[in-house]
Amino acid sequence: MIDIVQTPRFQNSVKKLHKNQKKDLDIAIRHLADNPESGLLKKGDLSDIRVHKFKMVKQLTLLAYSYDKNILIFTLLAIGSHENFYRDLKK
């Protein structure tokens, strides 16, 4: 069983979502919990982060997370559209 941890930044983003958006997000998180290595592993400054792309109410959305298989923790870092997503993630 994988523990899923949310960063405060991720929690704040989720609070702003509508009910139908949260439903799509929950489906994406369940998919990642079953297959945590399915996200694209980034390079450079973000080399320890994976990004999963999915549709949230017909809009492409990026979900950044980190996964440590040694201790089975799945940390949700950020969610958002592609615009400025990686720049903001580096902060």
PDB file of N, CA and C in Angstrom:
ATOM      1  N   MET A   1       0.848  -1.190   0.000  1.00  0.00           N
ATOM      2  CA  MET A   1       0.000   0.000   0.000  1.00  0.00           C
ATOM      3  C   MET A   1       0.884   1.240   0.000  1.00  0.00           C
ATOM      4  N   ILE A   2       0.562   2.180  -0.837  1.00  0.00           N
ATOM      5  CA  ILE A   2       1.336   3.412  -0.973  1.00  0.00           C
ATOM      6  C   ILE A   2       0.687   4.522  -0.152  1.00  0.00           C
ATOM      7  N   ASP A   3       1.503   5.218   0.631  1.00  0.00           N
ATOM      8  CA  ASP A   3       1.029   6.401   1.338  1.00  0.00           C
ATOM      9  C   ASP A   3       1.058   7.574   0.368  1.00  0.00           C
ATOM     10  N   ILE A   4      -0.030   8.335   0.327  1.00  0.00           N
ATOM     11  CA  ILE A   4      -0.106   9.499  -0.547  1.00  0.00           C
ATOM     12  C   ILE A   4      -0.064  10.750   0.314  1.00  0.00           C
ATOM     13  N   VAL A   5       0.935  11.581   0.064  1.00  0.00           N
ATOM     14  CA  VAL A   5       1.150  12.807   0.830  1.00  0.00           C
ATOM     15  C   VAL A   5       0.913  13.998  -0.100  1.00  0.00           C
ATOM     16  N   GLN A   6       0.231  15.003   0.411  1.00  0.00           N
ATOM     17  CA  GLN A   6      -0.023  16.214  -0.374  1.00  0.00           C
ATOM     18  C   GLN A   6       0.765  17.370   0.212  1.00  0.00           C
ATOM     19  N   THR A   7       1.418  18.118  -0.657  1.00  0.00           N
ATOM     20  CA  THR A   7       2.109  19.316  -0.181  1.00  0.00           C
ATOM     21  C   THR A   7       1.061  20.412   0.065  1.00  0.00           C
ATOM     22  N   PRO A   8       1.368  21.395   0.900  1.00  0.00           N
ATOM     23  CA  PRO A   8       0.416  22.493   1.125  1.00  0.00           C
ATOM     24  C   PRO A   8       0.053  23.218  -0.169  1.00  0.00           C
ATOM     25  N   ARG A   9       1.006  23.374  -1.070  1.00  0.00           N
ATOM     26  CA  ARG A   9       0.743  24.025  -2.356  1.00  0.00           C
ATOM     27  C   ARG A   9      -0.290  23.238  -3.157  1.00  0.00           C
ATOM     28  N   PHE A  10      -0.151  21.918  -3.158  1.00  0.00           N
ATOM     29  CA  PHE A  10      -1.100  21.069  -3.872  1.00  0.00           C
ATOM     30  C   PHE A  10      -2.485  21.166  -3.225  1.00  0.00           C
ATOM     31  N   GLN A  11      -2.542  21.126  -1.900  1.00  0.00           N
ATOM     32  CA  GLN A  11      -3.819  21.225  -1.185  1.00  0.00           C
ATOM     33  C   GLN A  11      -4.533  22.533  -1.513  1.00  0.00           C
ATOM     34  N   ASN A  12      -3.786  23.633  -1.573  1.00  0.00           N
ATOM     35  CA  ASN A  12      -4.394  24.925  -1.905  1.00  0.00           C
ATOM     36  C   ASN A  12      -4.956  24.932  -3.322  1.00  0.00           C
ATOM     37  N   SER A  13      -4.257  24.298  -4.240  1.00  0.00           N
ATOM     38  CA  SER A  13      -4.744  24.220  -5.620  1.00  0.00           C
ATOM     39  C   SER A  13      -6.025  23.401  -5.704  1.00  0.00           C
ATOM     40  N   VAL A  14      -6.081  22.314  -4.955  1.00  0.00           N
ATOM     41  CA  VAL A  14      -7.254  21.437  -4.984  1.00  0.00           C
ATOM     42  C   VAL A  14      -8.474  22.136  -4.381  1.00  0.00           C
ATOM     43  N   LYS A  15      -8.257  22.962  -3.380  1.00  0.00           N
ATOM     44  CA  LYS A  15      -9.369  23.684  -2.753  1.00  0.00           C
ATOM     45  C   LYS A  15     -10.097  24.583  -3.750  1.00  0.00           C
ATOM     46  N   LYS A  16      -9.383  25.059  -4.756  1.00  0.00           N
ATOM     47  CA  LYS A  16      -9.955  25.987  -5.730  1.00  0.00           C
ATOM     48  C   LYS A  16     -10.701  25.280  -6.864  1.00  0.00           C
ATOM     49  N   LEU A  17     -10.609  23.951  -6.917  1.00  0.00           N
ATOM     50  CA  LEU A  17     -11.234  23.206  -8.008  1.00  0.00           C
ATOM     51  C   LEU A  17     -12.730  23.010  -7.785  1.00  0.00           C
ATOM     52  N   HIS A  18     -13.452  22.873  -8.879  1.00  0.00           N
ATOM     53  CA  HIS A  18     -14.876  22.559  -8.820  1.00  0.00           C
ATOM     54  C   HIS A  18     -15.057  21.063  -8.633  1.00  0.00           C
ATOM     55  N   LYS A  19     -16.255  20.661  -8.290  1.00  0.00           N
ATOM     56  CA  LYS A  19     -16.552  19.265  -7.991  1.00  0.00           C
ATOM     57  C   LYS A  19     -16.216  18.337  -9.166  1.00  0.00           C
ATOM     58  N   ASN A  20     -16.581  18.735 -10.388  1.00  0.00           N
ATOM     59  CA  ASN A  20     -16.297  17.882 -11.544  1.00  0.00           C
ATOM     60  C   ASN A  20     -14.794  17.804 -11.838  1.00  0.00           C
ATOM     61  N   GLN A  21     -14.053  18.860 -11.521  1.00  0.00           N
ATOM     62  CA  GLN A  21     -12.602  18.836 -11.694  1.00  0.00           C
ATOM     63  C   GLN A  21     -11.955  17.900 -10.666  1.00  0.00           C
ATOM     64  N   LYS A  22     -12.455  17.936  -9.441  1.00  0.00           N
ATOM     65  CA  LYS A  22     -11.925  17.060  -8.394  1.00  0.00           C
ATOM     66  C   LYS A  22     -12.156  15.596  -8.744  1.00  0.00           C
ATOM     67  N   LYS A  23     -13.277  15.315  -9.385  1.00  0.00           N
ATOM     68  CA  LYS A  23     -13.571  13.939  -9.788  1.00  0.00           C
ATOM     69  C   LYS A  23     -12.519  13.441 -10.780  1.00  0.00           C
ATOM     70  N   ASP A  24     -12.197  14.260 -11.790  1.00  0.00           N
ATOM     71  CA  ASP A  24     -11.167  13.894 -12.764  1.00  0.00           C
ATOM     72  C   ASP A  24      -9.801  13.761 -12.102  1.00  0.00           C
ATOM     73  N   LEU A  25      -9.501  14.630 -11.144  1.00  0.00           N
ATOM     74  CA  LEU A  25      -8.236  14.560 -10.422  1.00  0.00           C
ATOM     75  C   LEU A  25      -8.151  13.279  -9.608  1.00  0.00           C
ATOM     76  N   ASP A  26      -9.229  12.905  -8.941  1.00  0.00           N
ATOM     77  CA  ASP A  26      -9.246  11.671  -8.149  1.00  0.00           C
ATOM     78  C   ASP A  26      -8.980  10.445  -9.026  1.00  0.00           C
ATOM     79  N   ILE A  27      -9.552  10.443 -10.224  1.00  0.00           N
ATOM     80  CA  ILE A  27      -9.320   9.332 -11.149  1.00  0.00           C
ATOM     81  C   ILE A  27      -7.842   9.265 -11.532  1.00  0.00           C
ATOM     82  N   ALA A  28      -7.243  10.412 -11.811  1.00  0.00           N
ATOM     83  CA  ALA A  28      -5.822  10.459 -12.178  1.00  0.00           C
ATOM     84  C   ALA A  28      -4.944   9.998 -11.016  1.00  0.00           C
ATOM     85  N   ILE A  29      -5.279  10.398  -9.800  1.00  0.00           N
ATOM     86  CA  ILE A  29      -4.479   9.999  -8.629  1.00  0.00           C
ATOM     87  C   ILE A  29      -4.604   8.503  -8.388  1.00  0.00           C
ATOM     88  N   ARG A  30      -5.802   7.956  -8.551  1.00  0.00           N
ATOM     89  CA  ARG A  30      -5.970   6.500  -8.400  1.00  0.00           C
ATOM     90  C   ARG A  30      -5.145   5.753  -9.445  1.00  0.00           C
ATOM     91  N   HIS A  31      -5.135   6.262 -10.673  1.00  0.00           N
ATOM     92  CA  HIS A  31      -4.330   5.643 -11.727  1.00  0.00           C
ATOM     93  C   HIS A  31      -2.848   5.654 -11.336  1.00  0.00           C
ATOM     94  N   LEU A  32      -2.366   6.770 -10.814  1.00  0.00           N
ATOM     95  CA  LEU A  32      -0.965   6.868 -10.417  1.00  0.00           C
ATOM     96  C   LEU A  32      -0.645   6.012  -9.199  1.00  0.00           C
ATOM     97  N   ALA A  33      -1.586   5.887  -8.298  1.00  0.00           N
ATOM     98  CA  ALA A  33      -1.360   5.041  -7.119  1.00  0.00           C
ATOM     99  C   ALA A  33      -1.195   3.578  -7.539  1.00  0.00           C
ATOM    100  N   ASP A  34      -1.931   3.164  -8.571  1.00  0.00           N
ATOM    101  CA  ASP A  34      -1.813   1.796  -9.079  1.00  0.00           C
ATOM    102  C   ASP A  34      -0.548   1.604  -9.909  1.00  0.00           C
ATOM    103  N   ASN A  35      -0.119   2.652 -10.590  1.00  0.00           N
ATOM    104  CA  ASN A  35       1.041   2.570 -11.471  1.00  0.00           C
ATOM    105  C   ASN A  35       1.881   3.839 -11.322  1.00  0.00           C
ATOM    106  N   PRO A  36       2.611   3.991 -10.215  1.00  0.00           N
ATOM    107  CA  PRO A  36       3.305   5.255  -9.916  1.00  0.00           C
ATOM    108  C   PRO A  36       4.433   5.616 -10.878  1.00  0.00           C
ATOM    109  N   GLU A  37       4.930   4.672 -11.627  1.00  0.00           N
ATOM    110  CA  GLU A  37       6.028   4.980 -12.542  1.00  0.00           C
ATOM    111  C   GLU A  37       5.535   5.343 -13.938  1.00  0.00           C
ATOM    112  N   SER A  38       4.230   5.554 -14.090  1.00  0.00           N
ATOM    113  CA  SER A  38       3.681   5.876 -15.410  1.00  0.00           C
ATOM    114  C   SER A  38       3.925   7.327 -15.819  1.00  0.00           C
ATOM    115  N   GLY A  39       4.193   8.198 -14.870  1.00  0.00           N
ATOM    116  CA  GLY A  39       4.467   9.593 -15.186  1.00  0.00           C
ATOM    117  C   GLY A  39       5.820   9.771 -15.843  1.00  0.00           C
ATOM    118  N   LEU A  40       5.964  10.830 -16.601  1.00  0.00           N
ATOM    119  CA  LEU A  40       7.200  11.117 -17.313  1.00  0.00           C
ATOM    120  C   LEU A  40       8.234  11.698 -16.343  1.00  0.00           C
ATOM    121  N   LEU A  41       9.384  11.056 -16.249  1.00  0.00           N
ATOM    122  CA  LEU A  41      10.456  11.518 -15.378  1.00  0.00           C
ATOM    123  C   LEU A  41      11.141  12.720 -16.016  1.00  0.00           C
ATOM    124  N   LYS A  42      11.248  13.817 -15.282  1.00  0.00           N
ATOM    125  CA  LYS A  42      11.828  15.045 -15.813  1.00  0.00           C
ATOM    126  C   LYS A  42      13.350  14.995 -15.716  1.00  0.00           C
ATOM    127  N   LYS A  43      14.006  15.959 -16.342  1.00  0.00           N
ATOM    128  CA  LYS A  43      15.468  16.027 -16.360  1.00  0.00           C
ATOM    129  C   LYS A  43      15.930  17.365 -15.791  1.00  0.00           C
ATOM    130  N   GLY A  44      17.204  17.467 -15.532  1.00  0.00           N
ATOM    131  CA  GLY A  44      17.794  18.716 -15.055  1.00  0.00           C
ATOM    132  C   GLY A  44      17.417  19.041 -13.620  1.00  0.00           C
ATOM    133  N   ASP A  45      16.980  20.277 -13.387  1.00  0.00           N
ATOM    134  CA  ASP A  45      16.634  20.735 -12.039  1.00  0.00           C
ATOM    135  C   ASP A  45      15.502  19.917 -11.423  1.00  0.00           C
ATOM    136  N   LEU A  46      14.645  19.371 -12.252  1.00  0.00           N
ATOM    137  CA  LEU A  46      13.465  18.634 -11.772  1.00  0.00           C
ATOM    138  C   LEU A  46      13.640  17.124 -11.930  1.00  0.00           C
ATOM    139  N   SER A  47      14.864  16.630 -11.841  1.00  0.00           N
ATOM    140  CA  SER A  47      15.151  15.228 -12.145  1.00  0.00           C
ATOM    141  C   SER A  47      14.499  14.228 -11.194  1.00  0.00           C
ATOM    142  N   ASP A  48      14.084  14.647 -10.028  1.00  0.00           N
ATOM    143  CA  ASP A  48      13.441  13.724  -9.086  1.00  0.00           C
ATOM    144  C   ASP A  48      11.916  13.805  -9.154  1.00  0.00           C
ATOM    145  N   ILE A  49      11.401  14.511 -10.139  1.00  0.00           N
ATOM    146  CA  ILE A  49       9.954  14.732 -10.250  1.00  0.00           C
ATOM    147  C   ILE A  49       9.409  14.052 -11.501  1.00  0.00           C
ATOM    148  N   ARG A  50       8.223  13.481 -11.355  1.00  0.00           N
ATOM    149  CA  ARG A  50       7.502  12.891 -12.480  1.00  0.00           C
ATOM    150  C   ARG A  50       6.276  13.753 -12.762  1.00  0.00           C
ATOM    151  N   VAL A  51       5.856  13.788 -14.025  1.00  0.00           N
ATOM    152  CA  VAL A  51       4.680  14.563 -14.412  1.00  0.00           C
ATOM    153  C   VAL A  51       3.717  13.653 -15.165  1.00  0.00           C
ATOM    154  N   HIS A  52       2.480  13.659 -14.731  1.00  0.00           N
ATOM    155  CA  HIS A  52       1.413  12.892 -15.373  1.00  0.00           C
ATOM    156  C   HIS A  52       0.471  13.878 -16.057  1.00  0.00           C
ATOM    157  N   LYS A  53       0.213  13.643 -17.349  1.00  0.00           N
ATOM    158  CA  LYS A  53      -0.699  14.510 -18.096  1.00  0.00           C
ATOM    159  C   LYS A  53      -2.048  13.807 -18.199  1.00  0.00           C
ATOM    160  N   PHE A  54      -3.114  14.542 -17.914  1.00  0.00           N
ATOM    161  CA  PHE A  54      -4.460  13.984 -18.003  1.00  0.00           C
ATOM    162  C   PHE A  54      -5.448  15.084 -18.340  1.00  0.00           C
ATOM    163  N   LYS A  55      -6.648  14.684 -18.724  1.00  0.00           N
ATOM    164  CA  LYS A  55      -7.701  15.643 -19.068  1.00  0.00           C
ATOM    165  C   LYS A  55      -8.553  15.918 -17.834  1.00  0.00           C
ATOM    166  N   MET A  56      -8.713  17.198 -17.526  1.00  0.00           N
ATOM    167  CA  MET A  56      -9.595  17.614 -16.446  1.00  0.00           C
ATOM    168  C   MET A  56     -10.653  18.509 -17.089  1.00  0.00           C
ATOM    169  N   VAL A  57     -11.847  17.991 -17.190  1.00  0.00           N
ATOM    170  CA  VAL A  57     -12.949  18.689 -17.843  1.00  0.00           C
ATOM    171  C   VAL A  57     -12.487  19.191 -19.232  1.00  0.00           C
ATOM    172  N   LYS A  58     -12.015  18.272 -20.033  1.00  0.00           N
ATOM    173  CA  LYS A  58     -11.605  18.498 -21.423  1.00  0.00           C
ATOM    174  C   LYS A  58     -10.409  19.432 -21.585  1.00  0.00           C
ATOM    175  N   GLN A  59      -9.674  19.704 -20.508  1.00  0.00           N
ATOM    176  CA  GLN A  59      -8.492  20.556 -20.589  1.00  0.00           C
ATOM    177  C   GLN A  59      -7.281  19.765 -20.113  1.00  0.00           C
ATOM    178  N   LEU A  60      -6.203  19.829 -20.892  1.00  0.00           N
ATOM    179  CA  LEU A  60      -4.980  19.135 -20.517  1.00  0.00           C
ATOM    180  C   LEU A  60      -4.445  19.720 -19.212  1.00  0.00           C
ATOM    181  N   THR A  61      -4.173  18.842 -18.260  1.00  0.00           N
ATOM    182  CA  THR A  61      -3.698  19.262 -16.941  1.00  0.00           C
ATOM    183  C   THR A  61      -2.462  18.449 -16.590  1.00  0.00           C
ATOM    184  N   LEU A  62      -1.525  19.073 -15.912  1.00  0.00           N
ATOM    185  CA  LEU A  62      -0.299  18.407 -15.492  1.00  0.00           C
ATOM    186  C   LEU A  62      -0.327  18.202 -13.980  1.00  0.00           C
ATOM    187  N   LEU A  63       0.080  17.022 -13.565  1.00  0.00           N
ATOM    188  CA  LEU A  63       0.150  16.683 -12.151  1.00  0.00           C
ATOM    189  C   LEU A  63       1.585  16.282 -11.839  1.00  0.00           C
ATOM    190  N   ALA A  64       2.263  17.072 -11.027  1.00  0.00           N
ATOM    191  CA  ALA A  64       3.652  16.790 -10.654  1.00  0.00           C
ATOM    192  C   ALA A  64       3.667  16.024  -9.341  1.00  0.00           C
ATOM    193  N   TYR A  65       4.513  14.995  -9.298  1.00  0.00           N
ATOM    194  CA  TYR A  65       4.612  14.192  -8.085  1.00  0.00           C
ATOM    195  C   TYR A  65       5.994  13.564  -7.998  1.00  0.00           C
ATOM    196  N   SER A  66       6.332  13.125  -6.811  1.00  0.00           N
ATOM    197  CA  SER A  66       7.558  12.355  -6.623  1.00  0.00           C
ATOM    198  C   SER A  66       7.166  11.023  -6.011  1.00  0.00           C
ATOM    199  N   TYR A  67       7.983  10.036  -6.274  1.00  0.00           N
ATOM    200  CA  TYR A  67       7.667   8.683  -5.836  1.00  0.00           C
ATOM    201  C   TYR A  67       8.943   8.007  -5.376  1.00  0.00           C
ATOM    202  N   ASP A  68       8.928   7.483  -4.166  1.00  0.00           N
ATOM    203  CA  ASP A  68      10.076   6.762  -3.634  1.00  0.00           C
ATOM    204  C   ASP A  68       9.640   5.334  -3.360  1.00  0.00           C
ATOM    205  N   LYS A  69      10.072   4.410  -4.218  1.00  0.00           N
ATOM    206  CA  LYS A  69       9.628   3.027  -4.079  1.00  0.00           C
ATOM    207  C   LYS A  69      10.253   2.324  -2.885  1.00  0.00           C
ATOM    208  N   ASN A  70      11.330   2.866  -2.331  1.00  0.00           N
ATOM    209  CA  ASN A  70      11.966   2.232  -1.178  1.00  0.00           C
ATOM    210  C   ASN A  70      11.121   2.363   0.086  1.00  0.00           C
ATOM    211  N   ILE A  71      10.421   3.493   0.232  1.00  0.00           N
ATOM    212  CA  ILE A  71       9.604   3.686   1.435  1.00  0.00           C
ATOM    213  C   ILE A  71       8.119   3.810   1.115  1.00  0.00           C
ATOM    214  N   LEU A  72       7.768   3.625  -0.161  1.00  0.00           N
ATOM    215  CA  LEU A  72       6.376   3.629  -0.610  1.00  0.00           C
ATOM    216  C   LEU A  72       5.621   4.905  -0.227  1.00  0.00           C
ATOM    217  N   ILE A  73       6.199   6.036  -0.563  1.00  0.00           N
ATOM    218  CA  ILE A  73       5.524   7.321  -0.368  1.00  0.00           C
ATOM    219  C   ILE A  73       5.374   7.992  -1.725  1.00  0.00           C
ATOM    220  N   PHE A  74       4.199   8.491  -1.943  1.00  0.00           N
ATOM    221  CA  PHE A  74       3.817   9.119  -3.208  1.00  0.00           C
ATOM    222  C   PHE A  74       3.434  10.548  -2.853  1.00  0.00           C
ATOM    223  N   THR A  75       4.239  11.532  -3.217  1.00  0.00           N
ATOM    224  CA  THR A  75       4.010  12.920  -2.818  1.00  0.00           C
ATOM    225  C   THR A  75       3.471  13.736  -3.990  1.00  0.00           C
ATOM    226  N   LEU A  76       2.279  14.297  -3.809  1.00  0.00           N
ATOM    227  CA  LEU A  76       1.670  15.146  -4.827  1.00  0.00           C
ATOM    228  C   LEU A  76       2.191  16.565  -4.651  1.00  0.00           C
ATOM    229  N   LEU A  77       2.800  17.104  -5.674  1.00  0.00           N
ATOM    230  CA  LEU A  77       3.470  18.396  -5.552  1.00  0.00           C
ATOM    231  C   LEU A  77       2.671  19.569  -6.105  1.00  0.00           C
ATOM    232  N   ALA A  78       2.180  19.442  -7.321  1.00  0.00           N
ATOM    233  CA  ALA A  78       1.496  20.571  -7.951  1.00  0.00           C
ATOM    234  C   ALA A  78       0.560  20.082  -9.041  1.00  0.00           C
ATOM    235  N   ILE A  79      -0.403  20.938  -9.365  1.00  0.00           N
ATOM    236  CA  ILE A  79      -1.343  20.665 -10.442  1.00  0.00           C
ATOM    237  C   ILE A  79      -1.597  21.957 -11.185  1.00  0.00           C
ATOM    238  N   GLY A  80      -1.764  21.878 -12.491  1.00  0.00           N
ATOM    239  CA  GLY A  80      -2.048  23.086 -13.251  1.00  0.00           C
ATOM    240  C   GLY A  80      -1.947  22.874 -14.740  1.00  0.00           C
ATOM    241  N   SER A  81      -2.246  23.918 -15.483  1.00  0.00           N
ATOM    242  CA  SER A  81      -2.111  23.868 -16.931  1.00  0.00           C
ATOM    243  C   SER A  81      -0.633  24.036 -17.279  1.00  0.00           C
ATOM    244  N   HIS A  82      -0.293  23.851 -18.529  1.00  0.00           N
ATOM    245  CA  HIS A  82       1.109  23.869 -18.949  1.00  0.00           C
ATOM    246  C   HIS A  82       1.750  25.244 -18.806  1.00  0.00           C
ATOM    247  N   GLU A  83       0.962  26.307 -18.905  1.00  0.00           N
ATOM    248  CA  GLU A  83       1.499  27.662 -18.849  1.00  0.00           C
ATOM    249  C   GLU A  83       2.206  27.923 -17.521  1.00  0.00           C
ATOM    250  N   ASN A  84       3.504  28.178 -17.574  1.00  0.00           N
ATOM    251  CA  ASN A  84       4.344  28.497 -16.413  1.00  0.00           C
ATOM    252  C   ASN A  84       4.418  27.365 -15.373  1.00  0.00           C
ATOM    253  N   PHE A  85       3.947  26.176 -15.703  1.00  0.00           N
ATOM    254  CA  PHE A  85       3.894  25.080 -14.745  1.00  0.00           C
ATOM    255  C   PHE A  85       5.295  24.708 -14.247  1.00  0.00           C
ATOM    256  N   TYR A  86       6.221  24.486 -15.157  1.00  0.00           N
ATOM    257  CA  TYR A  86       7.568  24.060 -14.763  1.00  0.00           C
ATOM    258  C   TYR A  86       8.337  25.178 -14.091  1.00  0.00           C
ATOM    259  N   ARG A  87       8.133  26.405 -14.525  1.00  0.00           N
ATOM    260  CA  ARG A  87       8.798  27.538 -13.880  1.00  0.00           C
ATOM    261  C   ARG A  87       8.358  27.636 -12.415  1.00  0.00           C
ATOM    262  N   ASP A  88       7.052  27.536 -12.188  1.00  0.00           N
ATOM    263  CA  ASP A  88       6.526  27.626 -10.832  1.00  0.00           C
ATOM    264  C   ASP A  88       6.932  26.422  -9.990  1.00  0.00           C
ATOM    265  N   LEU A  89       7.096  25.286 -10.607  1.00  0.00           N
ATOM    266  CA  LEU A  89       7.458  24.075  -9.889  1.00  0.00           C
ATOM    267  C   LEU A  89       8.888  24.161  -9.345  1.00  0.00           C
ATOM    268  N   LYS A  90       9.751  24.877 -10.030  1.00  0.00           N
ATOM    269  CA  LYS A  90      11.144  25.023  -9.585  1.00  0.00           C
ATOM    270  C   LYS A  90      11.261  25.857  -8.328  1.00  0.00           C
ATOM    271  N   LYS A  91      10.249  26.676  -8.026  1.00  0.00           N
ATOM    272  CA  LYS A  91      10.317  27.557  -6.857  1.00  0.00           C
ATOM    273  C   LYS A  91      10.170  26.788  -5.574  1.00  0.00           C
TER     274      LYS A  91
END
